[in-house]
Tab-separated table of C-alpha atoms in Angstrom:
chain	number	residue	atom	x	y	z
M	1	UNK	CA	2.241	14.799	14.524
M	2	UNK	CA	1.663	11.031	15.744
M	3	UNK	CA	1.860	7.711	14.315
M	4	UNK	CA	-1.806	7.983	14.121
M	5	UNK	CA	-1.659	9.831	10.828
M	6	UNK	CA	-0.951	6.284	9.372
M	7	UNK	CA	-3.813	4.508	11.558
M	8	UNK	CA	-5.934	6.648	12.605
M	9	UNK	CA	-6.621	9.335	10.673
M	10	UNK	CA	-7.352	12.745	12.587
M	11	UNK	CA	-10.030	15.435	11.897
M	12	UNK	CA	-9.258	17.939	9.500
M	13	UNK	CA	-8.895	20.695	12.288
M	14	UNK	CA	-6.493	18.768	13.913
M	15	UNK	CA	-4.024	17.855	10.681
M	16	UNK	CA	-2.213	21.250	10.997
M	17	UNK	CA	-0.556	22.517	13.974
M	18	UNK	CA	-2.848	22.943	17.027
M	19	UNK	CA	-4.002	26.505	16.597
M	20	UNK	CA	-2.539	28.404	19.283
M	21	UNK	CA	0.567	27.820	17.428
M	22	UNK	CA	2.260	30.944	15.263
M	23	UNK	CA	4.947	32.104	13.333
M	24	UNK	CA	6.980	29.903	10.702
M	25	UNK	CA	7.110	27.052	13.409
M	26	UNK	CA	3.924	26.653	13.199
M	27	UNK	CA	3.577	26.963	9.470
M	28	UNK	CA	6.439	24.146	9.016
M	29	UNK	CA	4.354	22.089	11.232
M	30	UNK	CA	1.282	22.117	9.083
M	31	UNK	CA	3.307	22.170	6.040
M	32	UNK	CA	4.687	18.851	6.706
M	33	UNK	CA	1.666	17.095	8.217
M	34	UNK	CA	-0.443	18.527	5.082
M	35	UNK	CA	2.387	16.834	3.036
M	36	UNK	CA	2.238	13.032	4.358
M	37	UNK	CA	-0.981	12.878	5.009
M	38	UNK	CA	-2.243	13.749	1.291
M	39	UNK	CA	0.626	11.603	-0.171
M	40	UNK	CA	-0.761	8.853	1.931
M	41	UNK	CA	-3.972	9.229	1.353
M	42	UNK	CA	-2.897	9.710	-2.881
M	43	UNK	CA	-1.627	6.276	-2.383
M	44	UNK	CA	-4.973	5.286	-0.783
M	45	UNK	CA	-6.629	5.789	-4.133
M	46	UNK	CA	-4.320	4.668	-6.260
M	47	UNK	CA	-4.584	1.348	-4.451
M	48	UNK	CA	-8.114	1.651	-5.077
M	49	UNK	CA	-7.771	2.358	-8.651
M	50	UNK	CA	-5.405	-0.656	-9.459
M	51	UNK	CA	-7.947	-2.941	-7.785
M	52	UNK	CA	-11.026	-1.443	-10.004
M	53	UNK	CA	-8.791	-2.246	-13.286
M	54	UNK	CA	-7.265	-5.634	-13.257
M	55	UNK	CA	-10.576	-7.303	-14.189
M	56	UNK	CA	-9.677	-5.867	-17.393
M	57	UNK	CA	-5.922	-6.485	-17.589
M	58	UNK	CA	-5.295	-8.365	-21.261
M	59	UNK	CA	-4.045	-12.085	-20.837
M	60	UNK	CA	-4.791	-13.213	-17.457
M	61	UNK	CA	-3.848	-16.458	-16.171
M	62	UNK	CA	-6.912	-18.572	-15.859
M	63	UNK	CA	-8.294	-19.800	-12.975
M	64	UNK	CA	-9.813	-23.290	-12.075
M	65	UNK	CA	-12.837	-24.139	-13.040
M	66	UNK	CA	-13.230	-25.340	-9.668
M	67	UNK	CA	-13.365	-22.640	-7.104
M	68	UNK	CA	-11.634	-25.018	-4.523
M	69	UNK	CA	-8.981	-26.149	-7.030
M	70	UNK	CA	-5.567	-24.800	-8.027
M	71	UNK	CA	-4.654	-22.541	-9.810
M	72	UNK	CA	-6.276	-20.343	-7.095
M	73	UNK	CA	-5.631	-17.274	-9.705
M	74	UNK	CA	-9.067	-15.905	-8.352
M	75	UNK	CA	-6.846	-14.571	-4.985
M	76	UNK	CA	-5.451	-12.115	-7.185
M	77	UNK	CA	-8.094	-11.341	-9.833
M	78	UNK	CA	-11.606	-12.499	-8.736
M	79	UNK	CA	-13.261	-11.514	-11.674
M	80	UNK	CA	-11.872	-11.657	-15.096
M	81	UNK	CA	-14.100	-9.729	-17.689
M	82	UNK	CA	-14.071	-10.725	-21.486
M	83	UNK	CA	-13.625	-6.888	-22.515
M	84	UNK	CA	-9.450	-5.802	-22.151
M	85	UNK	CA	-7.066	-3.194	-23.012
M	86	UNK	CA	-3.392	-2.587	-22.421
M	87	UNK	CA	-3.848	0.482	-20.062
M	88	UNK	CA	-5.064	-0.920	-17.253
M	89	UNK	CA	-1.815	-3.642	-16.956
M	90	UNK	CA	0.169	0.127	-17.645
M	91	UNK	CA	-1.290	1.261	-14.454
M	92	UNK	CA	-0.850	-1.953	-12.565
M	93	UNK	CA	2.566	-2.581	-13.076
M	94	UNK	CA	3.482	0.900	-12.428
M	95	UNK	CA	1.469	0.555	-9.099
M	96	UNK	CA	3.195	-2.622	-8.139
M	97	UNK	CA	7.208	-0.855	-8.664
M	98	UNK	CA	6.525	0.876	-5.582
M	99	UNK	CA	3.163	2.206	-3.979
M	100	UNK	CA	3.461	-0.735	-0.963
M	101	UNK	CA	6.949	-0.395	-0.354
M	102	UNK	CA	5.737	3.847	-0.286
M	103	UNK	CA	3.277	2.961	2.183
M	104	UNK	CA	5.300	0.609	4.147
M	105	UNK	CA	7.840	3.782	4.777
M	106	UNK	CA	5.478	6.534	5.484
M	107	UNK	CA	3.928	4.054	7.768
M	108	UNK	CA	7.525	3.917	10.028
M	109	UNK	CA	7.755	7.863	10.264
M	110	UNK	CA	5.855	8.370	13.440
M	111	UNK	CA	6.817	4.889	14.976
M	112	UNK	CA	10.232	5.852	17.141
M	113	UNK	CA	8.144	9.171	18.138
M	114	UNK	CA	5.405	6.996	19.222
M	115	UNK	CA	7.642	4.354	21.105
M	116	UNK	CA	8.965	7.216	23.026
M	117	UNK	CA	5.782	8.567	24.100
M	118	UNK	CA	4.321	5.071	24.770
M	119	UNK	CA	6.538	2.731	25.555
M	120	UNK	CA	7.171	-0.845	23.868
M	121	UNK	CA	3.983	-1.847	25.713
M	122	UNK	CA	1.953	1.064	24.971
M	123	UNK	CA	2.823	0.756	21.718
M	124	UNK	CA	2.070	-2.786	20.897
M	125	UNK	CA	-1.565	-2.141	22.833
M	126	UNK	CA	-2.033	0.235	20.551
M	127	UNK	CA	-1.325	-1.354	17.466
M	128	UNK	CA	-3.359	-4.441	18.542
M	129	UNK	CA	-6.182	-2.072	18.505
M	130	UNK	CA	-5.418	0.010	15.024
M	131	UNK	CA	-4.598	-3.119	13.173
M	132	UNK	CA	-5.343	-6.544	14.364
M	133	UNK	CA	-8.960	-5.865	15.147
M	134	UNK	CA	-9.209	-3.994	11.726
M	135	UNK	CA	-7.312	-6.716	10.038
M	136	UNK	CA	-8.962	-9.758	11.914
M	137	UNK	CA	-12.548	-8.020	10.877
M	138	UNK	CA	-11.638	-7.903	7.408
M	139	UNK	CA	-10.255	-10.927	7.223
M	140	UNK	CA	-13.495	-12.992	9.210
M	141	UNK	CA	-16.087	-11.142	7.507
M	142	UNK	CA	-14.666	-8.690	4.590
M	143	UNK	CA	-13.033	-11.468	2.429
M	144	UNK	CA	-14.957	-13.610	2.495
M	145	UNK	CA	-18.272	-11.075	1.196
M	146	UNK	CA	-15.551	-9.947	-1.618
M	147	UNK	CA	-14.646	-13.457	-3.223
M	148	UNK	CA	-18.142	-14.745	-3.721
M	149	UNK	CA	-18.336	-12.985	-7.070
M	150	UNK	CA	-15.213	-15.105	-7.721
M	151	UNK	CA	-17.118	-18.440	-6.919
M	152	UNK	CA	-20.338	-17.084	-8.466
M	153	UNK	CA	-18.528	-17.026	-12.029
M	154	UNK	CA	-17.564	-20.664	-11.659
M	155	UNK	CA	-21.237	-21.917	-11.972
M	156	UNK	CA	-21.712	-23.422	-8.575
M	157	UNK	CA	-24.050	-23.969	-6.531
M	158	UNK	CA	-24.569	-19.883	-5.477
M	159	UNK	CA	-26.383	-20.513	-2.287
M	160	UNK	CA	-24.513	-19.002	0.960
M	161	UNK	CA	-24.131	-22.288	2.306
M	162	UNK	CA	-22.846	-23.877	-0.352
M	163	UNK	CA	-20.536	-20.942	-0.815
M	164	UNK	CA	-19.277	-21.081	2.894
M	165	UNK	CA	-18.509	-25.292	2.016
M	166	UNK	CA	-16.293	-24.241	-0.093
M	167	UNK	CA	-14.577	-21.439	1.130
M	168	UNK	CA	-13.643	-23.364	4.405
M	169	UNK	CA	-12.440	-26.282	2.072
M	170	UNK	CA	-10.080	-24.103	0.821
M	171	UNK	CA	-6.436	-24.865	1.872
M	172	UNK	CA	-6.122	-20.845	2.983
M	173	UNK	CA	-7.575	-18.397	4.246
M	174	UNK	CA	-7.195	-15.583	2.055
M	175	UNK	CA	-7.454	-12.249	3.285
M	176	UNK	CA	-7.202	-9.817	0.122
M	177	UNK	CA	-5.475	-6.750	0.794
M	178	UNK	CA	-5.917	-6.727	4.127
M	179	UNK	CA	-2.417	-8.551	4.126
M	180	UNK	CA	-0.483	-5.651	4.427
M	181	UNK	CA	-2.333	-4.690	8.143
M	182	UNK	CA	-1.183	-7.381	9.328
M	183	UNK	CA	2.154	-7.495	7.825
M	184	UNK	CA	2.483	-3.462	9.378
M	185	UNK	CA	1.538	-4.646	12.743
M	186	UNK	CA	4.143	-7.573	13.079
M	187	UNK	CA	6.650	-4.821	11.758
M	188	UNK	CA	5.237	-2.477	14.878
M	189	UNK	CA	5.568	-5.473	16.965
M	190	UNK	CA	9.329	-6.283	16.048
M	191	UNK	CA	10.140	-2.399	16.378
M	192	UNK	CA	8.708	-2.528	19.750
M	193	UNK	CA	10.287	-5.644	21.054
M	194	UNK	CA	13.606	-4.373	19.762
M	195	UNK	CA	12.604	-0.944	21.860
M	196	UNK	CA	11.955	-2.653	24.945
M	197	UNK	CA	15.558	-4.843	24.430
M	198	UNK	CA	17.391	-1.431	23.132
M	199	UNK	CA	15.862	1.572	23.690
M	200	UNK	CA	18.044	3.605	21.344
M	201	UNK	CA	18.367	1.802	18.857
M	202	UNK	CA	16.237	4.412	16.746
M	203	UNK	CA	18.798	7.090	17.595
M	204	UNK	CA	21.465	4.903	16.574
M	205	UNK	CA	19.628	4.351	13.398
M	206	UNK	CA	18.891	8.071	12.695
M	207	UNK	CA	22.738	8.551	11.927
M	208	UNK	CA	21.935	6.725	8.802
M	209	UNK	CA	19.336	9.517	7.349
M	210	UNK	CA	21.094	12.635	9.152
M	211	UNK	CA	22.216	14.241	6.113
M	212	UNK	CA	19.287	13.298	3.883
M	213	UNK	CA	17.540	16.959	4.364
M	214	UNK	CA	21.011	18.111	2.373
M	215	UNK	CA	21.860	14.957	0.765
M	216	UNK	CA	19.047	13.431	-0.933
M	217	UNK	CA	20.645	11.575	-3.029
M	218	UNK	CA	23.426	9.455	-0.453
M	219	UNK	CA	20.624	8.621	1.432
M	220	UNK	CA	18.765	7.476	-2.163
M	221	UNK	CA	21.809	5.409	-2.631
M	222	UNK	CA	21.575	3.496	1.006
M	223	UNK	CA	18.433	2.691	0.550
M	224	UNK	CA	18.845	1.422	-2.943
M	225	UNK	CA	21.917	-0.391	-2.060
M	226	UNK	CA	20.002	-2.312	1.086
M	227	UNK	CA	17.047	-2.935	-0.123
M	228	UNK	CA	18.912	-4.295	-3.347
M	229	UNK	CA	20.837	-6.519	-0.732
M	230	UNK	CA	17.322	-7.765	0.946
M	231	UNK	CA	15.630	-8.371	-2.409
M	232	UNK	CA	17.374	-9.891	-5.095
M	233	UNK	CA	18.574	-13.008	-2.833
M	234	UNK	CA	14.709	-13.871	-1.957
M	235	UNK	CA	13.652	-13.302	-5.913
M	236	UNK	CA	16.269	-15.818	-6.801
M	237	UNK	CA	15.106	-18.495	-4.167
M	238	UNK	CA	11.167	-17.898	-4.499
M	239	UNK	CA	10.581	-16.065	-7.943
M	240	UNK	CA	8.710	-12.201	-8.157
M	241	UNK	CA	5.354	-13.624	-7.957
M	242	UNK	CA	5.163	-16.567	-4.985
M	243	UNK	CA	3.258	-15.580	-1.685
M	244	UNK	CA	4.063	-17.421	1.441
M	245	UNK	CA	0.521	-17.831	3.485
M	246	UNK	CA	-0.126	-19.089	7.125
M	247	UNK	CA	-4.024	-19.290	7.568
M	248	UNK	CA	-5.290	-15.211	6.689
M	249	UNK	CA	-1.419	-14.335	6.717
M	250	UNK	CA	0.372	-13.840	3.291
M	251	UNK	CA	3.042	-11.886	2.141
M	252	UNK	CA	4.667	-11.974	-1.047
M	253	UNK	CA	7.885	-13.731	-0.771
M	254	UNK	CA	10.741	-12.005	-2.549
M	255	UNK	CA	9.371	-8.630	-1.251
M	256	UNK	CA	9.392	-9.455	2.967
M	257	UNK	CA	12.951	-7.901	3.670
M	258	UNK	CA	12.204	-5.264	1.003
M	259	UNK	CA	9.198	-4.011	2.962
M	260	UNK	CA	11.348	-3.987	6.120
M	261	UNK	CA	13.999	-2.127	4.429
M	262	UNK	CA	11.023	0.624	3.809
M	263	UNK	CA	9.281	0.637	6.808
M	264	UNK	CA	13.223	0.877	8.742
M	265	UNK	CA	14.028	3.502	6.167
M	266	UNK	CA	11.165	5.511	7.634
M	267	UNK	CA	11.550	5.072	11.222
M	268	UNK	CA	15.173	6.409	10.533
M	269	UNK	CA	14.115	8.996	8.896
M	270	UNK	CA	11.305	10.051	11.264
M	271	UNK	CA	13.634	9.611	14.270
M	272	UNK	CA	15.334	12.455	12.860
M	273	UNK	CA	12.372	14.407	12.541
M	274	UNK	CA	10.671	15.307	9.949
M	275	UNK	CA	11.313	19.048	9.386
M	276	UNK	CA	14.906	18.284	9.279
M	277	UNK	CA	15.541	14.834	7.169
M	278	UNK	CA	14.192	13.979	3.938
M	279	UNK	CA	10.909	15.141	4.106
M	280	UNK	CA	11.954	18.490	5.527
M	281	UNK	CA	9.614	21.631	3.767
M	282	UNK	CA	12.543	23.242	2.967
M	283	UNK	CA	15.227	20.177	2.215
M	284	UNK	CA	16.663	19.348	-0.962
M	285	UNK	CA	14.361	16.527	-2.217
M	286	UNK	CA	11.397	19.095	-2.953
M	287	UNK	CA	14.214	21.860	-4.384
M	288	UNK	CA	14.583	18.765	-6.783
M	289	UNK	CA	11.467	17.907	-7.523
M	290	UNK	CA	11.727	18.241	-11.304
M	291	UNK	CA	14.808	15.712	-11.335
M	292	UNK	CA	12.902	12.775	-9.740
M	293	UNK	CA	9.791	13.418	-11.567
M	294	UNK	CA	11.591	13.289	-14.779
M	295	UNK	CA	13.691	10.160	-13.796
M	296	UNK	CA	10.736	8.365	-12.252
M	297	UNK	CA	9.126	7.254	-15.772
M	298	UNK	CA	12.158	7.259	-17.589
M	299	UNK	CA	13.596	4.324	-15.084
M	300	UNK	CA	9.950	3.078	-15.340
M	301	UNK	CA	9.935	2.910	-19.043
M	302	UNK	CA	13.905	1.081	-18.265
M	303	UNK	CA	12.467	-1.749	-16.580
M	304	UNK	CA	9.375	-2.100	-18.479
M	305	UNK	CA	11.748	-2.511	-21.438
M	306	UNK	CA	13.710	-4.977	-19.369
M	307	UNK	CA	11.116	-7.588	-18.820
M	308	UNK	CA	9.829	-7.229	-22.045
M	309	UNK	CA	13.304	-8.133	-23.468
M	310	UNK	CA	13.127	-11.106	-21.097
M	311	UNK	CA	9.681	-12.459	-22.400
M	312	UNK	CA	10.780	-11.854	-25.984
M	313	UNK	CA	14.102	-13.514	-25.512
M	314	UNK	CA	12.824	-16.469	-23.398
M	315	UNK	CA	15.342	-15.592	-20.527
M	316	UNK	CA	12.549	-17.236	-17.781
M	317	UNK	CA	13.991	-18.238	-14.228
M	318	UNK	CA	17.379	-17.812	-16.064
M	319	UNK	CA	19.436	-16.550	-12.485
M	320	UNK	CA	21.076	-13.475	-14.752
M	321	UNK	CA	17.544	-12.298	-16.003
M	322	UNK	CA	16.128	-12.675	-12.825
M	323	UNK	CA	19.317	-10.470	-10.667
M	324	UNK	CA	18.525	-7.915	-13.660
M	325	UNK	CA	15.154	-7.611	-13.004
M	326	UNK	CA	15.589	-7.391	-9.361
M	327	UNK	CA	17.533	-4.375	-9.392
M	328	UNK	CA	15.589	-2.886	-11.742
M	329	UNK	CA	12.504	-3.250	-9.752
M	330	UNK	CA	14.610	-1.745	-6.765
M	331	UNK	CA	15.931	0.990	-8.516
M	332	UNK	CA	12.190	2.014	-9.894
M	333	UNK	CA	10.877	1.421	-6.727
M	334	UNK	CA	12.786	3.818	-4.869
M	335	UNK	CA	13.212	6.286	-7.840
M	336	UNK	CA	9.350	6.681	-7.765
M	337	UNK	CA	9.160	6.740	-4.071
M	338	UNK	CA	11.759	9.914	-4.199
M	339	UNK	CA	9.622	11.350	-6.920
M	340	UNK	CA	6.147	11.274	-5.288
M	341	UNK	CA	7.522	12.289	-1.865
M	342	UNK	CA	9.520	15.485	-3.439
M	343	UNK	CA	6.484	16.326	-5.443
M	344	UNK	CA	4.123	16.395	-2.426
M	345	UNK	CA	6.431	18.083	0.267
M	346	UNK	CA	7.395	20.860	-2.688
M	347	UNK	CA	3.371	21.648	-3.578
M	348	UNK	CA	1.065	20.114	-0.710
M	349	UNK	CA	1.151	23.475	1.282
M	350	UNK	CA	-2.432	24.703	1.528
M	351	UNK	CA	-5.510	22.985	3.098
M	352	UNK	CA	-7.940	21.322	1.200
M	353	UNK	CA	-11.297	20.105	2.720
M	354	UNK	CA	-11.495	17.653	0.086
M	355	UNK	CA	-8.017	16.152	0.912
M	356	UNK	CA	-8.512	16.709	4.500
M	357	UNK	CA	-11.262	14.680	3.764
M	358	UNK	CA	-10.044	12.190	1.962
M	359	UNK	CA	-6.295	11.744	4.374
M	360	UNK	CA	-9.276	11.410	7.026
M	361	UNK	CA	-10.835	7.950	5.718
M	362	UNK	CA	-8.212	6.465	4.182
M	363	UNK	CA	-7.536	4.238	6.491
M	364	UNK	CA	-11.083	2.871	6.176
M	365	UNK	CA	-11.440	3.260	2.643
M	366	UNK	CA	-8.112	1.322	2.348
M	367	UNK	CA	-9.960	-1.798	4.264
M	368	UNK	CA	-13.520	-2.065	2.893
M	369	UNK	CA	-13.151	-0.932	-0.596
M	370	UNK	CA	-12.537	-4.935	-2.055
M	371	UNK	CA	-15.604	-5.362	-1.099
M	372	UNK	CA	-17.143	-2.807	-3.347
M	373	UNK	CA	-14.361	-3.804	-6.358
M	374	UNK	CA	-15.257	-7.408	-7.094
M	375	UNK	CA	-19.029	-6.803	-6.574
M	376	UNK	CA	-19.274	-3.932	-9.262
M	377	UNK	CA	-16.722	-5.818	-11.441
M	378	UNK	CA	-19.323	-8.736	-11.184
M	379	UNK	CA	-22.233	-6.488	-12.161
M	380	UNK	CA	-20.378	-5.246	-14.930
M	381	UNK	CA	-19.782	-8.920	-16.410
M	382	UNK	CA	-22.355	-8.952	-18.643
M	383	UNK	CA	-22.108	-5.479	-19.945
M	384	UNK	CA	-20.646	-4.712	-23.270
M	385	UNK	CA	-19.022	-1.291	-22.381
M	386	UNK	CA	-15.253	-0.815	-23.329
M	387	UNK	CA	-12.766	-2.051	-21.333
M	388	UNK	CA	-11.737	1.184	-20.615
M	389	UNK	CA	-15.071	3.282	-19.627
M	390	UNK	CA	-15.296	-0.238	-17.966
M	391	UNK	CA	-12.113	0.698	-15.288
M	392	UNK	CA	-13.358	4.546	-14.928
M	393	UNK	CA	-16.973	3.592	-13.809
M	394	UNK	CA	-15.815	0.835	-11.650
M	395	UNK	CA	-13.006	2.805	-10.305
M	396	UNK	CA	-15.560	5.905	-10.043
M	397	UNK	CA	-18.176	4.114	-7.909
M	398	UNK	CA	-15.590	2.538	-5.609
M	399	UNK	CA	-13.824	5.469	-5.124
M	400	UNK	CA	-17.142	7.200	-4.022
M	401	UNK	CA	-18.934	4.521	-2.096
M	402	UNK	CA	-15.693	3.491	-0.117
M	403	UNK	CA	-15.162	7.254	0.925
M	404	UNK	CA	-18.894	7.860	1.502
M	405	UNK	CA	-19.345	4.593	3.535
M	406	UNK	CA	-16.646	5.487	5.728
M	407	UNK	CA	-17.518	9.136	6.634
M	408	UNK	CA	-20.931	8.046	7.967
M	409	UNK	CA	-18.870	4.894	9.731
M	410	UNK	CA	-16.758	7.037	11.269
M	411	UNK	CA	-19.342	9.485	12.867
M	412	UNK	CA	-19.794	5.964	15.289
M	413	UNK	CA	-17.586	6.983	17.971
M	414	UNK	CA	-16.084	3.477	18.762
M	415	UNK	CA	-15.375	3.073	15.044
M	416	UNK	CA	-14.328	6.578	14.792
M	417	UNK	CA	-11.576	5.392	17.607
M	418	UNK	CA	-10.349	2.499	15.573
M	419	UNK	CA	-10.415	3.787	12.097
């Protein structure tokens, strides 16, 4: 299995091992690809369904009246409905403890393999292909189509022209969530430069994630203690919530070494190899799985109680209240990360044509489904459902028209190459 599990996903004939293959090799083989594939696609659609909600997430910052005026809270929640609950800022903030940093390290499993095979150059050519034409598309065109809901609820002028005035007035160009394809690809292109300057340096970092098949936990503990190390310094100079933006490229601030730490985390651990590190079918994180399931909400429910005790109390920027929060989010993070990994190497052992389907267009699903969000949300404005039945038809509709559009896309055999 390739890096292109995390690009490119494959046909469902060729997720398991190629079919000449027998015996418990071969089984191990499909086992594991069955495994990461389906938790990255999971994470595909829970992306999707924190999107479809946080129209309806109680006490939202307002935006500007003005579309081309700060606050530019419209970047992060283009439309803001009048009907709310509490669930769906349940959902969001769980999302946010972890599913990027998740993706961000299943995305660095098949990179050393890939260097390898490749080459530094043949690498980077590839990546330019998988993710800056994907992410310059969605950036161009995509983004653009999924924030004029966000200017039509401002009362301007709606005509397209008018529209594109002030969207190039804007002082960036925001690219929605296509930020993290770009973010992977300058992560593939620092791997690869690295690779071409050392080219064992993936070996060397294997040593660090050796042991993790038997010792879950130690390896737990590195990662906590590093990426603890890489975050809490950049909360205390930038805040949790400040993004850093070039033009289309953003990144949340405090979070850019904590990402790295992730996607490193996973080349290490894929240099190994998968069927004998962490992720290993028969390893000690899915013998466990019970453990980090239980301690995922309970350190969830921790840090929710944290930053609730920090809003009662007033403790603001205060730099002890912020450290506290930092590890906390560091030590959900990764305890959720353990918990959904363990969970889907112990169970996700048989084939399923819908999630053979669904690890298929992820990738595409992943990039277009914004698009589909803010559109429906905008539909919905006027509407006097609940909140809630509100989040499950929105989430319902995206869910199916993202996965739809991109089966028929992908039957196009030069988009079919790309996504």
């Amino acid at each position: 299995m390739t890096d292109d599990v995390l690009i490119k996903s494959r046909p469902a004939r060729d997720v398991a091992a190629p079919p000449k293959a027998t015996g418990a090799k071969a089984a191990v083989g499909q086992d594991r690809n069955l495994a990461v594939g389906y938790l990255r696609a999971f994470i595909t659609v829970l992306v999707l369904a924190h999107h479809s909600v946080i129209a309806y997430i109680a006490g939202l910052p307002k935006p500007s009246k003005d579309f081309t005026k700060p606050p530019f809270t419209w970047g992060a929640f283009p439309i803001q409905d009048p009907h709310t609950s509490p669930l769906p800022g349940l959902l969001t903030g769980f999302n946010e403890t972890f599913f990027m940093s998740l993706m961000f390290l299943i995305s660095g499993l098949f990179v050393w393999d890939s260097l390898k095979r490749k080459g530094a150059g043949g690498f980077v050519r590839d990546r330019l292909v998988r993710l800056g034409l994907p992410f310059a598309f969605a950036a161009a065109f995509l983004a653009p189509l999924a924030y004029y809901p966000a200017y039509r609820v401002t009362g301007a002028d709606p005509s397209f022209a008018a529209y594109w005035r002030a969207w190039t007035s804007l002082p960036g160009w925001i690219a929605g969530p296509a930020w993290f394809i770009w973010v992977l690809l300058a992560f593939g292109c620092l791997a690869a430069g690295l690779y071409a300057l050392a080219p064992r340096w993936g070996d060397g970092l294997s040593r660090l994630s050796a042991s993790a098949n038997t010792r879950p936990f130690a390896f737990f503990a590195k990662l906590l203690a590093i990426s603890a190390a890489a975050y809490v310094p950049l909360v205390l100079i930038f805040g949790a919530s400040q993004w850093l933006q070039f033009g289309p490229f953003a990144i949340q601030a405090s979070r850019i070494l904590h990402y790295a730490v992730y996607f490193i985390a996973g080349i290490g651990v894929g240099a190994v190899g998968l069927n004998t590190s962490l992720l290993a079918p028969d390893g000690m994180l899915q013998r466990h799985w019970r453990r980090w399931a239980i301690a995922a909400p309970i350190v969830f429910i921790l840090t929710t109680a944290l930053v609730i005790a920090d809003y009662v109390t007033k403790g603001g920027e205060q730099p002890g209240w912020e450290i506290a929060n930092g590890l906390a989010y560091v030590a959900c993070c990764a305890t959720t990360s353990f918990a959904f990994m363990a969970v889907f190497v112990r169970f996700a052992r048989k084939r399923s044509v819908i999630w053979d389907s669904l690890a298929a267009n992820a990738y595409g699903m992943y990039l277009i489904h914004y698009v589909f969000v803010t559109w429906i949300q905008f539909a919905l404005l006027r509407s006097d459902l609940p909140a809630l039945s509100k989040c499950v038809l929105v989430f319902a509709s995206v869910l199916a028209l993202s996965w739809g559009s991109v089966a028929l896309l992908r039957r196009i055999p030069v988009v079919a190459r790309v996504l």
